mmCIF file of C-alpha atoms and ligand atoms in Angstrom:
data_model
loop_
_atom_site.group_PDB
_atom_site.id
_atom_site.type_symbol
_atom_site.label_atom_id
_atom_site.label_comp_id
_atom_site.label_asym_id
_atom_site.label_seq_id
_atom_site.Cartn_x
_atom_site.Cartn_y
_atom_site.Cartn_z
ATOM 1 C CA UNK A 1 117.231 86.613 67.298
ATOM 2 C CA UNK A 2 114.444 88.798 67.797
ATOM 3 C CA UNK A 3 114.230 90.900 64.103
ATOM 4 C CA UNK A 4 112.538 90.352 61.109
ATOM 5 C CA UNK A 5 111.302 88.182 58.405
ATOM 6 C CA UNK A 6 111.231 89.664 54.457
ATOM 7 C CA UNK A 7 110.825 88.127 51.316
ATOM 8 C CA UNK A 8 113.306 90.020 48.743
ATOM 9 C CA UNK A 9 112.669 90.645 45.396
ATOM 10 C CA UNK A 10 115.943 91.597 43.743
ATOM 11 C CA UNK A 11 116.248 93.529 40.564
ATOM 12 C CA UNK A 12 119.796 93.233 38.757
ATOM 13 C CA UNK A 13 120.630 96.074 36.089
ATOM 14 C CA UNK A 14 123.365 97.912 35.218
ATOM 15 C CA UNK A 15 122.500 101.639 36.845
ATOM 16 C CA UNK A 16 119.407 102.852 38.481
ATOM 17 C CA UNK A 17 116.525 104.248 36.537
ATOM 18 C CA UNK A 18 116.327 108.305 37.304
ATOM 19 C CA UNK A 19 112.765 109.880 37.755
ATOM 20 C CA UNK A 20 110.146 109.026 35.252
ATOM 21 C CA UNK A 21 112.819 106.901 33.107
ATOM 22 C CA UNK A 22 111.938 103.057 32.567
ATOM 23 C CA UNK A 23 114.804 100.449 31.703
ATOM 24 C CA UNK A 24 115.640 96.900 31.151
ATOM 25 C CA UNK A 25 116.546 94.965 34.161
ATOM 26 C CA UNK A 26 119.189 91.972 33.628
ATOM 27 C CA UNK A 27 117.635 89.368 36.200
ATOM 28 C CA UNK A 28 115.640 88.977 39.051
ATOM 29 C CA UNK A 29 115.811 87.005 41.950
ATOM 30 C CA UNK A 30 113.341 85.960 44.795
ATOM 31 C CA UNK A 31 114.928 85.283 47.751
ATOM 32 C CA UNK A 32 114.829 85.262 51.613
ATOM 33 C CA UNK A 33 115.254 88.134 53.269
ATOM 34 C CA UNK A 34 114.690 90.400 56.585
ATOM 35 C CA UNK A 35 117.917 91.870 58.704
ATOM 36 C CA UNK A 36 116.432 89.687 61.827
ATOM 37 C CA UNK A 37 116.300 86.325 59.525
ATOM 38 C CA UNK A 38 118.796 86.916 57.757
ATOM 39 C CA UNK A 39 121.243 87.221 60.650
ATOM 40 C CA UNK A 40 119.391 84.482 62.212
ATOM 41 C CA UNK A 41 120.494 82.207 58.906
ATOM 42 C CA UNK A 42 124.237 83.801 59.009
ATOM 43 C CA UNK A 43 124.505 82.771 62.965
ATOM 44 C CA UNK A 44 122.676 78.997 62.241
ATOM 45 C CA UNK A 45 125.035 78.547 59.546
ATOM 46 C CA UNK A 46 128.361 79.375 61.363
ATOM 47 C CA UNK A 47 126.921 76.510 63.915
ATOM 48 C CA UNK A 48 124.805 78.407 66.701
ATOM 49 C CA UNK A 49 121.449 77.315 68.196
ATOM 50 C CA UNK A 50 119.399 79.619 66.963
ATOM 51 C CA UNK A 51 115.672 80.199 67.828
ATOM 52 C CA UNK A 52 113.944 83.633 65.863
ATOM 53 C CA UNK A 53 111.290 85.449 67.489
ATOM 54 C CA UNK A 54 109.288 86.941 64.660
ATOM 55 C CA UNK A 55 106.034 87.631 63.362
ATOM 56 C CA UNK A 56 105.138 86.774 59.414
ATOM 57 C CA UNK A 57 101.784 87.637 57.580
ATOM 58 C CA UNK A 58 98.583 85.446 56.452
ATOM 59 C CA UNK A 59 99.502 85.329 52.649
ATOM 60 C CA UNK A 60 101.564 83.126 50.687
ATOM 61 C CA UNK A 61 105.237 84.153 52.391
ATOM 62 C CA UNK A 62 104.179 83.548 55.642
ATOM 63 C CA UNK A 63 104.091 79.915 56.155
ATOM 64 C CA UNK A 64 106.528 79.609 53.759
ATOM 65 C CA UNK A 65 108.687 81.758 55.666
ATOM 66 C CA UNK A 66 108.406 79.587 58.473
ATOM 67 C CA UNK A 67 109.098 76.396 56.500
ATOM 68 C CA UNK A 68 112.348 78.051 55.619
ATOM 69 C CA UNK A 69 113.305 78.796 59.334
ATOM 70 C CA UNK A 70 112.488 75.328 60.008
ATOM 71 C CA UNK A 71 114.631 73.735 57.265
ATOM 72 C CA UNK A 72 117.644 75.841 58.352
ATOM 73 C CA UNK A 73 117.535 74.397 61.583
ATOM 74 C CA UNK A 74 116.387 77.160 63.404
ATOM 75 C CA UNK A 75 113.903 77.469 66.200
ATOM 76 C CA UNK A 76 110.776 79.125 64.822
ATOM 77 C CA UNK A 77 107.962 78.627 67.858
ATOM 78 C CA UNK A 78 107.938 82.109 68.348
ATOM 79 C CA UNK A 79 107.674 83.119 64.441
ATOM 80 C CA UNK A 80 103.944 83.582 64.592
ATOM 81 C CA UNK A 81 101.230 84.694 61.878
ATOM 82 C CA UNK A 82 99.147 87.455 62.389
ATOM 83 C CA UNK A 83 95.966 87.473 60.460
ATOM 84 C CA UNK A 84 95.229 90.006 57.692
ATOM 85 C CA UNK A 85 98.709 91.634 57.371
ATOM 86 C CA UNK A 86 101.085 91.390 54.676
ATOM 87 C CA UNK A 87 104.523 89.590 55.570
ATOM 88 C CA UNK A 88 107.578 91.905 54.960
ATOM 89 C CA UNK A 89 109.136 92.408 51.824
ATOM 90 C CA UNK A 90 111.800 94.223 50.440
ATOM 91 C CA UNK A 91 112.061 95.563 46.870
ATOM 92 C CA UNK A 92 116.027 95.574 46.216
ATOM 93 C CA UNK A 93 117.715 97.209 43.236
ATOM 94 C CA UNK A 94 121.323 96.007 42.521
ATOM 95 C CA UNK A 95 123.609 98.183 40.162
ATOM 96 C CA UNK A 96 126.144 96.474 37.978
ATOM 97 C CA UNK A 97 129.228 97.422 40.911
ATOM 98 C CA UNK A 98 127.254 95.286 43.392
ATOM 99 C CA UNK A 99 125.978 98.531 45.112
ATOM 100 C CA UNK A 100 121.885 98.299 46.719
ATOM 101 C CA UNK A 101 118.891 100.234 47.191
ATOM 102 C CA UNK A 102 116.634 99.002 49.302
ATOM 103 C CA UNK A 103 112.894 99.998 49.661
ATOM 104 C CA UNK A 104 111.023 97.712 53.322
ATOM 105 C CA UNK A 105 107.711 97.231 53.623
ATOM 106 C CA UNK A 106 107.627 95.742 57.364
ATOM 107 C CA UNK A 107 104.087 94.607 57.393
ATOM 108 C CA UNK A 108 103.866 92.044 60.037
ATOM 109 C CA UNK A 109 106.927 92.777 61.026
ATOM 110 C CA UNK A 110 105.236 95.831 62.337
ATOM 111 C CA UNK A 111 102.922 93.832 65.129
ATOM 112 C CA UNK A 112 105.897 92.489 67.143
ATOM 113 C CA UNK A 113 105.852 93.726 70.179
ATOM 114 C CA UNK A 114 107.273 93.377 73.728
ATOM 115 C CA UNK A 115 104.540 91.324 74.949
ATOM 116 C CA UNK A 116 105.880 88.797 72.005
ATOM 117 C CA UNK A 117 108.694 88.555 73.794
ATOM 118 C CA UNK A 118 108.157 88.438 77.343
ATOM 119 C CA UNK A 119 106.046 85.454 75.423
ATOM 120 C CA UNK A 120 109.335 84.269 74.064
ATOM 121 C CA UNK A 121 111.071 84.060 77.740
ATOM 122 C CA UNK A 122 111.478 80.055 77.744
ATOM 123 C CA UNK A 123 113.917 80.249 75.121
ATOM 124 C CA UNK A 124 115.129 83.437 75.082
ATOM 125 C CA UNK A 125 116.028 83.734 79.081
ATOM 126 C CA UNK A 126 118.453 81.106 78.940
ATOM 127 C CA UNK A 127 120.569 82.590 75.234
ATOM 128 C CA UNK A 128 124.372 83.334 75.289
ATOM 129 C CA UNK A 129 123.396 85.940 73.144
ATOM 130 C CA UNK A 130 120.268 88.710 71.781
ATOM 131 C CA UNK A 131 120.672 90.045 68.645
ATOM 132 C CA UNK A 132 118.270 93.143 67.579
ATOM 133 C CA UNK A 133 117.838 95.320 64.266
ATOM 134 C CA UNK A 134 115.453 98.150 63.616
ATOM 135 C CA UNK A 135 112.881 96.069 61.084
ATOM 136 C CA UNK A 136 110.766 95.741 64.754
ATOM 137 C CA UNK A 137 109.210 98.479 66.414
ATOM 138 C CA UNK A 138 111.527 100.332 68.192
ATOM 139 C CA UNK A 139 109.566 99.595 71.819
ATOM 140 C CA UNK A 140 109.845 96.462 71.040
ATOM 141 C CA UNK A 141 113.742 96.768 70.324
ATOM 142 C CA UNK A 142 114.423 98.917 73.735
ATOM 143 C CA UNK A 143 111.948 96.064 75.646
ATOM 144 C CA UNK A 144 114.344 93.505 74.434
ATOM 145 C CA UNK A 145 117.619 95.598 75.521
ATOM 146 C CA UNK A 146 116.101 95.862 79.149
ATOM 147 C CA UNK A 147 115.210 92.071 79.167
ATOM 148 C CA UNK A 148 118.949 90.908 78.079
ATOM 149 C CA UNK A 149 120.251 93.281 80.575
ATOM 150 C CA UNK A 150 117.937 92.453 83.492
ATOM 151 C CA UNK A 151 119.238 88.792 82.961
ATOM 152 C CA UNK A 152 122.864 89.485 81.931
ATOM 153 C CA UNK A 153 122.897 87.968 78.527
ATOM 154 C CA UNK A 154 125.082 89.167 75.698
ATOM 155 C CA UNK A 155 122.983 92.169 73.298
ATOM 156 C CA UNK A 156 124.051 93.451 70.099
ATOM 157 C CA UNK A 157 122.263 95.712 68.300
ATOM 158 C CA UNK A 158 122.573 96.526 64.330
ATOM 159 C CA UNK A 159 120.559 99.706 64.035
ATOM 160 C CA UNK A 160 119.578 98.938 60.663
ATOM 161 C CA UNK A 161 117.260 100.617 58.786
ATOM 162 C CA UNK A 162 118.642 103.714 60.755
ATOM 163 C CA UNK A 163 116.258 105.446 62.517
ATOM 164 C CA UNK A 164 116.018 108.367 65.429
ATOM 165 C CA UNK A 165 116.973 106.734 68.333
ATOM 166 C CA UNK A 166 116.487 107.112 72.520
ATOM 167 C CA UNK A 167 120.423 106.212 72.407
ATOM 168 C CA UNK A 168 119.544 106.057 76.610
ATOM 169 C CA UNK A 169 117.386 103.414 75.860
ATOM 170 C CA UNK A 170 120.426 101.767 74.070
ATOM 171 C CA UNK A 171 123.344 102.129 76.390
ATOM 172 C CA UNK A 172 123.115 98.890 77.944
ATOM 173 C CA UNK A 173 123.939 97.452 74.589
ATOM 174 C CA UNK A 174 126.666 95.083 74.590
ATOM 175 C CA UNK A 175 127.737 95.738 71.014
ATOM 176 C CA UNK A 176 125.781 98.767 68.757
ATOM 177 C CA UNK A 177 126.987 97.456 65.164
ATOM 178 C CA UNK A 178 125.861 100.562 62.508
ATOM 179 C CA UNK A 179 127.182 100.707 58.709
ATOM 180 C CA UNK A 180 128.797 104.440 58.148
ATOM 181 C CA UNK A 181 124.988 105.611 56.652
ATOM 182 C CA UNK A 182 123.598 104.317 59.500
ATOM 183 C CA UNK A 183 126.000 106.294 61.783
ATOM 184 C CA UNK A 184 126.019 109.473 60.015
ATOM 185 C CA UNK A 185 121.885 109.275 60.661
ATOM 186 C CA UNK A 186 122.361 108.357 63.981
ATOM 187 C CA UNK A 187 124.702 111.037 65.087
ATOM 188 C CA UNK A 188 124.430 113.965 61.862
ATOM 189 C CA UNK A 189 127.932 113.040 62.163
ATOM 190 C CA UNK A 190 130.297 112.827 58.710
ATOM 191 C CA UNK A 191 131.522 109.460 58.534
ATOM 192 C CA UNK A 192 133.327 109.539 54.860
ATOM 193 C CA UNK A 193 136.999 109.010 56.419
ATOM 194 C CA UNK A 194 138.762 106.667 58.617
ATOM 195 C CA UNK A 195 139.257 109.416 61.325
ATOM 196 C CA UNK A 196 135.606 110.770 60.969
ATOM 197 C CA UNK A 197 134.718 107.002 61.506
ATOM 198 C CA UNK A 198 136.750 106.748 64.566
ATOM 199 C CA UNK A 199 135.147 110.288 66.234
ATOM 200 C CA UNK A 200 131.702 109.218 65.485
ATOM 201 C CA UNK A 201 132.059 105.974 66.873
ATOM 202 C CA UNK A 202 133.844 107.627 70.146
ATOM 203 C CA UNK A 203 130.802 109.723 70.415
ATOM 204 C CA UNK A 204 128.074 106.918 70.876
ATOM 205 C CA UNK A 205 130.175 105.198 73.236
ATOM 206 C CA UNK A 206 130.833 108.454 75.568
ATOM 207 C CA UNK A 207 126.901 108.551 74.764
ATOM 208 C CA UNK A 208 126.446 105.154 76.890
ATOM 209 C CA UNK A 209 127.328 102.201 74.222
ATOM 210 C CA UNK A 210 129.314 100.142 75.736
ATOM 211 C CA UNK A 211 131.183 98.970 72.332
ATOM 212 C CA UNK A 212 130.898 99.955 68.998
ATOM 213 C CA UNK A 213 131.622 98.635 65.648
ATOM 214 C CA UNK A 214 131.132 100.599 62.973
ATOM 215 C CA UNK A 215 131.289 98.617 59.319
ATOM 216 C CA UNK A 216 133.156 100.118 56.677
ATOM 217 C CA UNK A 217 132.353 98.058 53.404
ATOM 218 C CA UNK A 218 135.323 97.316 51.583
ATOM 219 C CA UNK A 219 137.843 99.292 54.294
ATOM 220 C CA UNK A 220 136.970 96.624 56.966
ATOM 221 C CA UNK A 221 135.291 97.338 60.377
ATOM 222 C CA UNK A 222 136.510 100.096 62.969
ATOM 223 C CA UNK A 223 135.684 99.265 67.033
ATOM 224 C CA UNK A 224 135.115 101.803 69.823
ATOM 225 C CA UNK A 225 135.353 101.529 73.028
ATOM 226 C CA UNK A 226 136.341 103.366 76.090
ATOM 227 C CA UNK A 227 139.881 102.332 75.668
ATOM 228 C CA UNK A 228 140.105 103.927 71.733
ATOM 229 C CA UNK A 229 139.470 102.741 68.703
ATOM 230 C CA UNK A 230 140.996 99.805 66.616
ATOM 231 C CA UNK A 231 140.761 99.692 62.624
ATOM 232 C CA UNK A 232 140.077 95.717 61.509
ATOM 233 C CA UNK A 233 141.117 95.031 57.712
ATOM 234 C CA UNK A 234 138.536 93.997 55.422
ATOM 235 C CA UNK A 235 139.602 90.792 52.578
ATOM 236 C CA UNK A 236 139.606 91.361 48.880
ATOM 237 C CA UNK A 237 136.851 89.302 47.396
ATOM 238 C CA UNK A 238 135.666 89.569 43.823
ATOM 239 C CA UNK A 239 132.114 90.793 44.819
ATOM 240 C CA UNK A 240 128.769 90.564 43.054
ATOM 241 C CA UNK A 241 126.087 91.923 45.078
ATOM 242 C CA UNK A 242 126.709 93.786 48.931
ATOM 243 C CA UNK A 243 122.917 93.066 49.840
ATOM 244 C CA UNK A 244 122.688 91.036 53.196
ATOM 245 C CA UNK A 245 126.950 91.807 53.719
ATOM 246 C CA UNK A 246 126.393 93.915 56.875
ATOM 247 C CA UNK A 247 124.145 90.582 58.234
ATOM 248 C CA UNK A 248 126.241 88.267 57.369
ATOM 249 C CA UNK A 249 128.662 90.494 59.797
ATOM 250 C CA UNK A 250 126.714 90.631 62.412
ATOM 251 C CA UNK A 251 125.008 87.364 62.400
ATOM 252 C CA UNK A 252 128.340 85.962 62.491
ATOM 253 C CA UNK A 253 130.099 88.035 64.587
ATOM 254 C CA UNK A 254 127.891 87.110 67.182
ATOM 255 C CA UNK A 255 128.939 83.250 67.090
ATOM 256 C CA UNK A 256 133.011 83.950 66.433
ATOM 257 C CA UNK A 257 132.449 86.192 69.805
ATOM 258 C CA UNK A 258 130.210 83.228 71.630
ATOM 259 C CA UNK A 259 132.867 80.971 70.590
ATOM 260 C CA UNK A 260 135.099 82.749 72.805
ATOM 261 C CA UNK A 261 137.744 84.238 70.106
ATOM 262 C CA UNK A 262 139.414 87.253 70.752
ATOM 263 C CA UNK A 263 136.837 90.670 70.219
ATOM 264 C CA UNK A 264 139.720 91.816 67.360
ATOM 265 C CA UNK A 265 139.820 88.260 65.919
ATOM 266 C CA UNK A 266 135.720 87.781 66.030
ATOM 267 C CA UNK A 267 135.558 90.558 64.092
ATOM 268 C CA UNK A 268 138.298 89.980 61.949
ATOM 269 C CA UNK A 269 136.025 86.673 60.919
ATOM 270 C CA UNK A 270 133.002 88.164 60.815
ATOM 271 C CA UNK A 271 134.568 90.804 57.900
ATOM 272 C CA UNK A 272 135.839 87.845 56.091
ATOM 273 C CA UNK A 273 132.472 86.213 56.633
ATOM 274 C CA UNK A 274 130.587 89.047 55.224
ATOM 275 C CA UNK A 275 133.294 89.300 51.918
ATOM 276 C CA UNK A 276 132.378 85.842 51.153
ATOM 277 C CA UNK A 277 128.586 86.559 51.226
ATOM 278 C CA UNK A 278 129.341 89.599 48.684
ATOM 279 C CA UNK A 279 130.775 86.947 46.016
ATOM 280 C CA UNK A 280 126.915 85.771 45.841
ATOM 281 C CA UNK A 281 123.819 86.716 45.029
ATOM 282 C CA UNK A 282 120.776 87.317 47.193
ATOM 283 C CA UNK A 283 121.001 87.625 50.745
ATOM 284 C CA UNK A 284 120.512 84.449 52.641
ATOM 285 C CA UNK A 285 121.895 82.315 49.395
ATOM 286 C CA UNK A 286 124.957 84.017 49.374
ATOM 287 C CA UNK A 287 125.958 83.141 53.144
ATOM 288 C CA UNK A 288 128.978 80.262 53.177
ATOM 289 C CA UNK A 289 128.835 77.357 55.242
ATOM 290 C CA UNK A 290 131.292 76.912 58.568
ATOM 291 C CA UNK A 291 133.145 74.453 56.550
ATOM 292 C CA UNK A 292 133.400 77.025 53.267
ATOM 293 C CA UNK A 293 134.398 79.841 56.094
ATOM 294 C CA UNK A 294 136.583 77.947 58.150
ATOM 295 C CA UNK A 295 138.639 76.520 54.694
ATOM 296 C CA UNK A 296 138.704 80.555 53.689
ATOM 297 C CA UNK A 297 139.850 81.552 56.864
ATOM 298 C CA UNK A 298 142.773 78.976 56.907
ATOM 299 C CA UNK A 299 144.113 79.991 54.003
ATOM 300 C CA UNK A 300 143.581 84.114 54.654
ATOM 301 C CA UNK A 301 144.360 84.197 58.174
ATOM 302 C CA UNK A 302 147.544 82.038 58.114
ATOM 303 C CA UNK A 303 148.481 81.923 54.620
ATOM 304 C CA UNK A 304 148.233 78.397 54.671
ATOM 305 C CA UNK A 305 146.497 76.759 51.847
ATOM 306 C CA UNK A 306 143.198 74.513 53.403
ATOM 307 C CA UNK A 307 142.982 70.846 53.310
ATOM 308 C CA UNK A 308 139.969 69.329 53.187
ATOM 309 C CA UNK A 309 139.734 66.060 55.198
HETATM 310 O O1 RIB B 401 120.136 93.775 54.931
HETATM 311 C C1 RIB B 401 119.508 93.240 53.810
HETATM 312 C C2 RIB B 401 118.059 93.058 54.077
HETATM 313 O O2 RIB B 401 117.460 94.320 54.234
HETATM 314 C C3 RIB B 401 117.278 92.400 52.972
HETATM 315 O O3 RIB B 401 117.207 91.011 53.135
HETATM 316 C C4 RIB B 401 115.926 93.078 53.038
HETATM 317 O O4 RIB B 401 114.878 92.229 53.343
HETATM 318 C C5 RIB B 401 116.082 94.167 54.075
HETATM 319 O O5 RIB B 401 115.590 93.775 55.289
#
């Protein structure tokens, strides 16, 4: 994972406050955060190897930050400190229908650059797999692309925050994973229906990508590729809070597809993976377990009811 590293601060109330207005929140919540550790988390807890290649600031989330890689399990040699920058953090307002608004301050996110990860090469030569958001400098994200390519390993990239893009710095992409808000900034493309979905996703792949999945929230995921476009059904969950879903997709998307299951059924997972992660609060928090996904699974997948052993 090369991404960032927030801390959230979550504000729970029942609508957002319009322009000069001040309200009551419900709760608050500190939590983890950061698309690039977050999906690191998602990816660690559906079983991978993970090591994160990120860079944290000098105050108090910093080391803590890395404490938290570390008792996850992951890798965190190449989650450095820079001195006298902030770490990220991330504001993050959460209406009453689980809908988010999130302000990202990227701080030391900010300083990573490609040099970092030629740095990183040890480790990150010999991964299955490079996963890439936009919390990083861009450079720093088209860097990366060239150095999975040059060595053949696996790159998906969630263009999240969306941002303008080189998209021909892009097209080597394995796997370009945008939400529709993401895509509609992307392309100034209308992405509100199933079929506008499907032509803006054909567009970045006759653009260079070699697959796309675009998330759809509560109507599943749709995939693009040069051979058309397949629809993948989200799962009803009763959900709580959306922040972190579209991580928890890719993060485990990216294992289900390392694992070697079918591209339709990976992401078929990874939709019921992210559903489960809406159920909870916070971002990292509210990602399952294997054994909590795999039990799910069982009993959604093939109607069978799980047994625990
Ligand atoms: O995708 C959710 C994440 O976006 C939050 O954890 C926040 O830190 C921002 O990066």
């Amino acid at each position: 994972m090369v991404g960032s590293a927030n801390v959230d601060l979550t504000t729970f109330s029942d609508r957002f406050p319009k322009a000069g207005e001040t309200i009551f929140g419900e709760h608050f919540d500190l939590g983890w955060g950061g698309k690039g550790a977050n999906q690191a988390v998602a990816s660690r807890l559906c079983g991978a190897d993970v090591t994160m290649v990120a860079r944290v600031g000098d105050d108090l989330f910093g080391p803590a930050t890395i404490t938290n890689f570390q008792a996850q399990g992951i890798d965190a040699s190449h989650v450095k400190v820079i001195p006298g920058v902030s770490s990220g953090v991330a504001p993050i307002f959460v209406e009453s229908n689980g809908q988010n608004r999130i302000i990202v301050v990227k701080g030391a996110n900010d300083r990573l650059s490609p040099a970092d990860v030629d740095a990183a090469e040890s480790v990150l030569g010999s991964a299955d797999c490079i996963v890439l958001q936009f919390e990083i400098p861009l450079e720093t994200v088209y860097h990366t692309v060239r150095f999975a390519k040059a060595r053949g390993i696996r790159c998906i990239v969630n263009p999240a925050p969306a941002l303008p893009i080189d998209i021909a710095a892009l097209a080597g992409v394995d796997y370009f994973v945008p939400n529709e808000t993401e895509a509609e900034a992307i392309t100034g493309m209308s992405v509100r229906t199933i079929d506008e979905a499907g032509a803006c996703a054909r567009h970045l792949v006759a653009q260079g990508i070699g697959r796309v999945i675009l998330t759809l929230g509560e109507r599943g995921a749709l995939l693009a590729h040069a051979g058309g476009v397949d629809v993948v059904p989200p799962f009803q969950v009763a959900t709580k809070d959306t922040t972190g879903a579209g991580d928890a997709f890719v993060g485990s998307f990216a294992v289900f597809l390392g694992e070697g299951h079918a591209e339709r059924d990976a992401i078929a997972r990874a939709n019921l993976y992210a559903a489960l992660s809406t159920t909870g609060v916070g971002t990292q928090k509210s990602f399952v377990t294997r054994e909590r996904f795999d039990e799910e699974w069982q009993t959604r997948a093939t109607g069978a009811p799980s047994v625990r052993p």
